[in-house]
Amino acid sequence: MAHTGGNAMMKWLVAALVIALLGGEVAQAVVICKIETDNLSVCRAAVTGNHPPPPNNKCCKLIRGADIPCLCNYKSALPALGINPANALALPGKCGMRKPPC
């Protein structure tokens, strides 16, 4: 039964992230791993494609405030958002932080 709830939560999370990343307005920001979803677009370029540009200062500032181990829990949902998981998990290292443990 808990597994079904987890799947529903993951689907809701993916929907919220898609809206945020596509620039849609969300009535209220959702906070995931200490990141407000309406701020995720600052890292979009650095996590998409095969050869993304390095993260900009705004992206690194956002990542420095994130709960990086928490983000590992959402690794499998990233491709549905057009995000390359390897690029996303490389962001902390590119921003001068410790790489995530996942």
CSV table of N, CA, C and O in Angstrom, one decimal:
chain,number,residue,atom,x,y,z
A,1,MET,N,0.8,-1.2,0.0
A,1,MET,CA,0.0,0.0,0.0
A,1,MET,C,0.9,1.3,0.0
A,1,MET,O,0.6,2.2,-0.7
A,2,ALA,N,1.9,1.3,0.8
A,2,ALA,CA,2.8,2.4,0.8
A,2,ALA,C,3.5,2.6,-0.5
A,2,ALA,O,3.8,3.8,-0.9
A,3,HIS,N,3.8,1.6,-1.3
A,3,HIS,CA,4.4,1.7,-2.6
A,3,HIS,C,3.5,2.5,-3.5
A,3,HIS,O,4.0,3.3,-4.3
A,4,THR,N,2.2,2.2,-3.5
A,4,THR,CA,1.3,3.0,-4.3
A,4,THR,C,1.3,4.5,-4.0
A,4,THR,O,1.3,5.3,-4.9
A,5,GLY,N,1.3,4.8,-2.7
A,5,GLY,CA,1.4,6.2,-2.3
A,5,GLY,C,2.7,6.8,-2.8
A,5,GLY,O,2.7,8.0,-3.2
A,6,GLY,N,3.8,6.1,-2.8
A,6,GLY,CA,5.0,6.6,-3.2
A,6,GLY,C,5.0,6.9,-4.7
A,6,GLY,O,5.5,7.9,-5.2
A,7,ASN,N,4.3,6.0,-5.5
A,7,ASN,CA,4.2,6.2,-6.9
A,7,ASN,C,3.4,7.5,-7.2
A,7,ASN,O,3.7,8.3,-8.1
A,8,ALA,N,2.3,7.7,-6.4
A,8,ALA,CA,1.4,8.9,-6.6
A,8,ALA,C,2.2,10.1,-6.3
A,8,ALA,O,2.1,11.1,-7.0
A,9,MET,N,3.0,10.1,-5.2
A,9,MET,CA,3.8,11.2,-4.9
A,9,MET,C,4.9,11.5,-5.9
A,9,MET,O,5.1,12.7,-6.3
A,10,MET,N,5.5,10.5,-6.5
A,10,MET,CA,6.5,10.7,-7.5
A,10,MET,C,5.8,11.3,-8.8
A,10,MET,O,6.4,12.2,-9.4
A,11,LYS,N,4.6,10.9,-9.2
A,11,LYS,CA,3.9,11.4,-10.3
A,11,LYS,C,3.6,12.9,-10.1
A,11,LYS,O,3.7,13.7,-10.9
A,12,TRP,N,3.2,13.2,-8.8
A,12,TRP,CA,2.9,14.6,-8.5
A,12,TRP,C,4.1,15.4,-8.6
A,12,TRP,O,4.1,16.6,-9.1
A,13,LEU,N,5.2,14.9,-8.0
A,13,LEU,CA,6.5,15.6,-8.1
A,13,LEU,C,6.9,15.9,-9.5
A,13,LEU,O,7.3,17.0,-9.8
A,14,VAL,N,6.9,14.9,-10.4
A,14,VAL,CA,7.3,15.1,-11.7
A,14,VAL,C,6.4,16.1,-12.4
A,14,VAL,O,6.9,17.0,-13.1
A,15,ALA,N,5.1,16.1,-12.2
A,15,ALA,CA,4.2,17.1,-12.8
A,15,ALA,C,4.6,18.5,-12.3
A,15,ALA,O,4.7,19.5,-13.1
A,16,ALA,N,4.9,18.7,-11.0
A,16,ALA,CA,5.3,20.0,-10.5
A,16,ALA,C,6.6,20.5,-11.1
A,16,ALA,O,6.8,21.6,-11.4
A,17,LEU,N,7.5,19.6,-11.2
A,17,LEU,CA,8.8,19.9,-11.8
A,17,LEU,C,8.7,20.3,-13.3
A,17,LEU,O,9.4,21.2,-13.7
A,18,VAL,N,7.9,19.6,-14.0
A,18,VAL,CA,7.7,19.9,-15.4
A,18,VAL,C,7.1,21.3,-15.6
A,18,VAL,O,7.6,22.1,-16.4
A,19,ILE,N,6.1,21.6,-14.8
A,19,ILE,CA,5.5,22.9,-14.9
A,19,ILE,C,6.6,24.0,-14.5
A,19,ILE,O,6.7,25.0,-15.2
A,20,ALA,N,7.3,23.8,-13.5
A,20,ALA,CA,8.4,24.7,-13.1
A,20,ALA,C,9.5,24.9,-14.2
A,20,ALA,O,9.9,26.0,-14.5
A,21,LEU,N,9.9,23.8,-14.7
A,21,LEU,CA,11.0,23.8,-15.7
A,21,LEU,C,10.6,24.4,-17.0
A,21,LEU,O,11.4,25.0,-17.7
A,22,LEU,N,9.3,24.3,-17.3
A,22,LEU,CA,8.9,24.8,-18.6
A,22,LEU,C,8.5,26.2,-18.5
A,22,LEU,O,8.0,26.8,-19.4
A,23,GLY,N,8.6,26.8,-17.3
A,23,GLY,CA,8.4,28.2,-17.2
A,23,GLY,C,6.9,28.5,-16.8
A,23,GLY,O,6.5,29.7,-16.8
A,24,GLY,N,6.1,27.5,-16.6
A,24,GLY,CA,4.7,27.8,-16.2
A,24,GLY,C,4.6,28.3,-14.8
A,24,GLY,O,5.5,28.2,-14.0
A,25,GLU,N,3.6,29.0,-14.6
A,25,GLU,CA,3.4,29.6,-13.3
A,25,GLU,C,2.7,28.6,-12.4
A,25,GLU,O,1.7,28.0,-12.8
A,26,VAL,N,3.2,28.5,-11.2
A,26,VAL,CA,2.6,27.7,-10.2
A,26,VAL,C,2.1,28.6,-9.1
A,26,VAL,O,2.8,29.5,-8.7
A,27,ALA,N,0.9,28.4,-8.7
A,27,ALA,CA,0.3,29.3,-7.7
A,27,ALA,C,1.2,29.5,-6.5
A,27,ALA,O,1.3,30.5,-5.9
A,28,GLN,N,1.8,28.4,-6.0
A,28,GLN,CA,2.6,28.4,-4.9
A,28,GLN,C,3.8,27.5,-5.1
A,28,GLN,O,3.7,26.4,-5.6
A,29,ALA,N,5.0,28.0,-4.9
A,29,ALA,CA,6.2,27.2,-5.1
A,29,ALA,C,6.2,26.0,-4.2
A,29,ALA,O,5.8,26.1,-3.1
A,30,VAL,N,6.7,24.9,-4.8
A,30,VAL,CA,6.8,23.7,-4.1
A,30,VAL,C,8.3,23.6,-3.7
A,30,VAL,O,9.2,23.8,-4.5
A,31,VAL,N,8.6,23.2,-2.5
A,31,VAL,CA,10.0,23.1,-2.0
A,31,VAL,C,10.3,21.6,-2.0
A,31,VAL,O,9.7,20.8,-1.3
A,32,ILE,N,11.3,21.3,-2.8
A,32,ILE,CA,11.8,19.9,-2.9
A,32,ILE,C,13.3,19.9,-2.6
A,32,ILE,O,14.0,20.6,-3.3
A,33,CYS,N,13.7,19.3,-1.6
A,33,CYS,CA,15.1,19.2,-1.2
A,33,CYS,C,15.7,20.6,-1.0
A,33,CYS,O,16.8,20.9,-1.4
A,34,LYS,N,15.0,21.4,-0.4
A,34,LYS,CA,15.3,22.8,-0.1
A,34,LYS,C,15.5,23.7,-1.3
A,34,LYS,O,16.2,24.7,-1.3
A,35,ILE,N,14.8,23.3,-2.4
A,35,ILE,CA,14.8,24.1,-3.6
A,35,ILE,C,13.4,24.4,-4.0
A,35,ILE,O,12.6,23.5,-4.1
A,36,GLU,N,13.1,25.7,-4.2
A,36,GLU,CA,11.7,26.0,-4.7
A,36,GLU,C,11.7,25.7,-6.1
A,36,GLU,O,12.5,26.1,-6.9
A,37,THR,N,10.6,25.0,-6.5
A,37,THR,CA,10.5,24.5,-7.9
A,37,THR,C,10.5,25.7,-8.9
A,37,THR,O,11.0,25.5,-10.1
A,38,ASP,N,10.0,26.8,-8.5
A,38,ASP,CA,10.0,27.9,-9.5
A,38,ASP,C,11.4,28.5,-9.7
A,38,ASP,O,11.5,29.4,-10.6
A,39,ASN,N,12.4,28.1,-9.0
A,39,ASN,CA,13.8,28.5,-9.2
A,39,ASN,C,14.6,27.6,-10.1
A,39,ASN,O,15.7,27.9,-10.4
A,40,LEU,N,14.0,26.4,-10.4
A,40,LEU,CA,14.8,25.4,-11.1
A,40,LEU,C,15.3,25.8,-12.5
A,40,LEU,O,16.3,25.3,-13.0
A,41,SER,N,14.6,26.7,-13.2
A,41,SER,CA,14.9,27.1,-14.5
A,41,SER,C,16.4,27.7,-14.6
A,41,SER,O,16.9,27.7,-15.7
A,42,VAL,N,16.9,28.2,-13.6
A,42,VAL,CA,18.3,28.8,-13.6
A,42,VAL,C,19.3,27.7,-13.9
A,42,VAL,O,20.4,28.1,-14.3
A,43,CYS,N,19.0,26.5,-13.7
A,43,CYS,CA,20.0,25.4,-14.0
A,43,CYS,C,19.6,24.6,-15.2
A,43,CYS,O,20.3,23.6,-15.5
A,44,ARG,N,18.5,24.9,-15.9
A,44,ARG,CA,18.0,24.1,-17.0
A,44,ARG,C,19.1,23.8,-18.1
A,44,ARG,O,19.3,22.7,-18.5
A,45,ALA,N,19.8,24.9,-18.5
A,45,ALA,CA,20.8,24.7,-19.6
A,45,ALA,C,21.9,23.7,-19.2
A,45,ALA,O,22.4,23.0,-20.0
A,46,ALA,N,22.3,23.8,-17.9
A,46,ALA,CA,23.4,23.0,-17.4
A,46,ALA,C,23.1,21.5,-17.2
A,46,ALA,O,24.0,20.7,-16.9
A,47,VAL,N,21.8,21.1,-17.3
A,47,VAL,CA,21.4,19.7,-17.0
A,47,VAL,C,20.8,19.0,-18.2
A,47,VAL,O,20.4,17.9,-18.1
A,48,THR,N,20.7,19.8,-19.4
A,48,THR,CA,20.0,19.2,-20.5
A,48,THR,C,21.0,19.0,-21.7
A,48,THR,O,22.0,19.7,-21.7
A,49,GLY,N,20.8,18.0,-22.5
A,49,GLY,CA,21.6,17.8,-23.7
A,49,GLY,C,22.8,16.9,-23.3
A,49,GLY,O,23.1,16.6,-22.2
A,50,ASN,N,23.6,16.6,-24.4
A,50,ASN,CA,24.8,15.8,-24.2
A,50,ASN,C,26.0,16.5,-23.8
A,50,ASN,O,26.9,16.0,-23.1
A,51,HIS,N,26.1,17.8,-24.2
A,51,HIS,CA,27.3,18.6,-23.8
A,51,HIS,C,26.8,20.0,-23.3
A,51,HIS,O,27.0,21.0,-24.0
A,52,PRO,N,26.2,20.0,-22.1
A,52,PRO,CA,25.7,21.2,-21.6
A,52,PRO,C,26.8,22.2,-21.2
A,52,PRO,O,27.9,21.8,-20.9
A,53,PRO,N,26.5,23.5,-21.2
A,53,PRO,CA,27.4,24.5,-20.7
A,53,PRO,C,27.6,24.4,-19.2
A,53,PRO,O,26.8,23.8,-18.5
A,54,PRO,N,28.7,24.9,-18.6
A,54,PRO,CA,28.8,24.9,-17.2
A,54,PRO,C,27.7,25.7,-16.5
A,54,PRO,O,27.1,26.6,-17.1
A,55,PRO,N,27.4,25.3,-15.3
A,55,PRO,CA,26.4,26.0,-14.6
A,55,PRO,C,26.8,27.5,-14.3
A,55,PRO,O,28.0,27.8,-14.1
A,56,ASN,N,25.8,28.4,-14.4
A,56,ASN,CA,26.1,29.8,-14.1
A,56,ASN,C,26.1,30.1,-12.6
A,56,ASN,O,25.8,29.2,-11.8
A,57,ASN,N,26.4,31.3,-12.2
A,57,ASN,CA,26.5,31.6,-10.8
A,57,ASN,C,25.1,31.5,-10.1
A,57,ASN,O,25.1,31.0,-9.0
A,58,LYS,N,24.1,31.8,-10.8
A,58,LYS,CA,22.7,31.7,-10.2
A,58,LYS,C,22.4,30.2,-9.9
A,58,LYS,O,21.9,29.8,-8.9
A,59,CYS,N,22.8,29.3,-10.9
A,59,CYS,CA,22.6,27.9,-10.7
A,59,CYS,C,23.4,27.4,-9.5
A,59,CYS,O,22.9,26.7,-8.7
A,60,CYS,N,24.6,27.8,-9.4
A,60,CYS,CA,25.5,27.3,-8.3
A,60,CYS,C,25.0,27.8,-7.0
A,60,CYS,O,25.0,27.0,-6.0
A,61,LYS,N,24.5,29.0,-7.0
A,61,LYS,CA,23.9,29.5,-5.7
A,61,LYS,C,22.7,28.7,-5.3
A,61,LYS,O,22.6,28.3,-4.1
A,62,LEU,N,21.9,28.3,-6.2
A,62,LEU,CA,20.7,27.5,-5.9
A,62,LEU,C,21.2,26.1,-5.4
A,62,LEU,O,20.7,25.6,-4.4
A,63,ILE,N,22.2,25.5,-6.1
A,63,ILE,CA,22.6,24.2,-5.7
A,63,ILE,C,23.3,24.2,-4.4
A,63,ILE,O,23.1,23.2,-3.6
A,64,ARG,N,24.0,25.2,-4.0
A,64,ARG,CA,24.7,25.3,-2.7
A,64,ARG,C,23.6,25.3,-1.6
A,64,ARG,O,23.9,24.9,-0.5
A,65,GLY,N,22.4,25.7,-1.8
A,65,GLY,CA,21.4,25.7,-0.8
A,65,GLY,C,20.5,24.5,-0.8
A,65,GLY,O,19.7,24.3,0.1
A,66,ALA,N,20.8,23.6,-1.7
A,66,ALA,CA,20.0,22.4,-1.8
A,66,ALA,C,20.5,21.3,-0.9
A,66,ALA,O,21.6,21.2,-0.4
A,67,ASP,N,19.6,20.4,-0.6
A,67,ASP,CA,19.9,19.2,0.2
A,67,ASP,C,20.3,18.1,-0.9
A,67,ASP,O,19.4,17.4,-1.4
A,68,ILE,N,21.6,18.0,-1.2
A,68,ILE,CA,22.1,17.2,-2.2
A,68,ILE,C,21.7,15.7,-2.1
A,68,ILE,O,21.3,15.1,-3.0
A,69,PRO,N,21.9,15.1,-0.9
A,69,PRO,CA,21.6,13.7,-0.8
A,69,PRO,C,20.1,13.5,-1.0
A,69,PRO,O,19.7,12.4,-1.6
A,70,CYS,N,19.2,14.4,-0.7
A,70,CYS,CA,17.8,14.3,-1.0
A,70,CYS,C,17.5,14.2,-2.5
A,70,CYS,O,16.7,13.5,-2.9
A,71,LEU,N,18.3,15.0,-3.2
A,71,LEU,CA,18.1,15.0,-4.7
A,71,LEU,C,18.3,13.6,-5.3
A,71,LEU,O,17.8,13.3,-6.3
A,72,CYS,N,19.2,12.8,-4.7
A,72,CYS,CA,19.4,11.5,-5.2
A,72,CYS,C,18.1,10.7,-5.3
A,72,CYS,O,18.0,9.8,-6.1
A,73,ASN,N,17.2,10.9,-4.4
A,73,ASN,CA,15.9,10.2,-4.4
A,73,ASN,C,15.1,10.4,-5.7
A,73,ASN,O,14.2,9.6,-6.0
A,74,TYR,N,15.4,11.5,-6.4
A,74,TYR,CA,14.6,11.9,-7.6
A,74,TYR,C,15.3,11.6,-8.9
A,74,TYR,O,14.8,12.0,-9.9
A,75,LYS,N,16.4,10.9,-8.8
A,75,LYS,CA,17.3,10.7,-10.0
A,75,LYS,C,16.5,10.0,-11.1
A,75,LYS,O,16.6,10.3,-12.2
A,76,SER,N,15.7,9.0,-10.7
A,76,SER,CA,14.9,8.2,-11.8
A,76,SER,C,13.8,9.1,-12.4
A,76,SER,O,13.4,8.7,-13.5
A,77,ALA,N,13.4,10.2,-11.8
A,77,ALA,CA,12.3,11.0,-12.4
A,77,ALA,C,12.9,12.0,-13.4
A,77,ALA,O,12.2,12.6,-14.2
A,78,LEU,N,14.2,12.3,-13.3
A,78,LEU,CA,14.8,13.3,-14.1
A,78,LEU,C,14.6,13.2,-15.6
A,78,LEU,O,14.3,14.1,-16.3
A,79,PRO,N,14.8,12.0,-16.2
A,79,PRO,CA,14.6,11.8,-17.7
A,79,PRO,C,13.3,12.3,-18.2
A,79,PRO,O,13.1,12.8,-19.3
A,80,ALA,N,12.2,12.0,-17.4
A,80,ALA,CA,10.9,12.4,-17.8
A,80,ALA,C,10.8,14.0,-17.9
A,80,ALA,O,9.9,14.5,-18.6
A,81,LEU,N,11.7,14.7,-17.3
A,81,LEU,CA,11.7,16.1,-17.3
A,81,LEU,C,12.7,16.7,-18.4
A,81,LEU,O,12.9,17.9,-18.5
A,82,GLY,N,13.3,15.7,-19.2
A,82,GLY,CA,14.3,16.2,-20.1
A,82,GLY,C,15.6,16.5,-19.5
A,82,GLY,O,16.4,17.1,-20.2
A,83,ILE,N,15.8,16.0,-18.3
A,83,ILE,CA,17.1,16.3,-17.6
A,83,ILE,C,17.9,15.1,-17.6
A,83,ILE,O,17.5,14.0,-17.3
A,84,ASN,N,19.2,15.2,-18.0
A,84,ASN,CA,20.1,14.2,-18.0
A,84,ASN,C,20.6,14.0,-16.6
A,84,ASN,O,21.2,14.9,-16.0
A,85,PRO,N,20.3,12.8,-16.0
A,85,PRO,CA,20.7,12.6,-14.6
A,85,PRO,C,22.2,12.7,-14.3
A,85,PRO,O,22.6,13.3,-13.3
A,86,ALA,N,23.0,12.3,-15.2
A,86,ALA,CA,24.5,12.5,-15.0
A,86,ALA,C,24.8,13.9,-15.0
A,86,ALA,O,25.7,14.3,-14.1
A,87,ASN,N,24.2,14.8,-15.8
A,87,ASN,CA,24.5,16.2,-15.8
A,87,ASN,C,24.0,16.8,-14.5
A,87,ASN,O,24.7,17.6,-13.9
A,88,ALA,N,22.8,16.4,-14.1
A,88,ALA,CA,22.3,17.0,-12.8
A,88,ALA,C,23.1,16.6,-11.6
A,88,ALA,O,23.4,17.4,-10.8
A,89,LEU,N,23.6,15.4,-11.6
A,89,LEU,CA,24.4,14.9,-10.4
A,89,LEU,C,25.8,15.5,-10.5
A,89,LEU,O,26.5,15.4,-9.5
A,90,ALA,N,26.2,16.0,-11.6
A,90,ALA,CA,27.5,16.6,-11.7
A,90,ALA,C,27.5,18.0,-11.3
A,90,ALA,O,28.6,18.6,-11.0
A,91,LEU,N,26.4,18.7,-11.2
A,91,LEU,CA,26.3,20.1,-10.8
A,91,LEU,C,27.0,20.4,-9.5
A,91,LEU,O,27.8,21.4,-9.5
A,92,PRO,N,26.8,19.7,-8.5
A,92,PRO,CA,27.5,20.1,-7.2
A,92,PRO,C,29.0,20.1,-7.4
A,92,PRO,O,29.7,21.1,-7.0
A,93,GLY,N,29.6,19.2,-8.1
A,93,GLY,CA,31.0,19.2,-8.3
A,93,GLY,C,31.5,20.3,-9.2
A,93,GLY,O,32.5,21.0,-9.0
A,94,LYS,N,30.7,20.7,-10.2
A,94,LYS,CA,31.0,21.8,-11.1
A,94,LYS,C,30.8,23.2,-10.3
A,94,LYS,O,31.4,24.2,-10.8
A,95,CYS,N,30.1,23.1,-9.2
A,95,CYS,CA,29.9,24.4,-8.5
A,95,CYS,C,30.9,24.4,-7.3
A,95,CYS,O,30.7,25.2,-6.3
A,96,GLY,N,31.9,23.5,-7.2
A,96,GLY,CA,32.9,23.5,-6.2
A,96,GLY,C,32.4,22.8,-4.9
A,96,GLY,O,33.0,23.1,-3.8
A,97,MET,N,31.4,22.0,-5.0
A,97,MET,CA,30.9,21.3,-3.8
A,97,MET,C,31.2,19.8,-3.9
A,97,MET,O,31.7,19.3,-5.0
A,98,ARG,N,30.9,19.1,-2.9
A,98,ARG,CA,31.1,17.7,-2.9
A,98,ARG,C,30.1,17.0,-3.7
A,98,ARG,O,28.9,17.4,-3.7
A,99,LYS,N,30.5,16.0,-4.5
A,99,LYS,CA,29.6,15.3,-5.4
A,99,LYS,C,28.6,14.5,-4.5
A,99,LYS,O,28.9,14.0,-3.4
A,100,PRO,N,27.4,14.3,-5.0
A,100,PRO,CA,26.4,13.5,-4.2
A,100,PRO,C,26.8,12.1,-4.1
A,100,PRO,O,27.4,11.5,-4.9
A,101,PRO,N,26.3,11.4,-3.0
A,101,PRO,CA,26.6,10.1,-2.7
A,101,PRO,C,25.9,9.0,-3.6
A,101,PRO,O,26.1,7.8,-3.4
A,102,CYS,N,25.1,9.5,-4.5
A,102,CYS,CA,24.3,8.5,-5.2
A,102,CYS,C,24.9,8.2,-6.6
A,102,CYS,O,25.7,8.8,-7.1
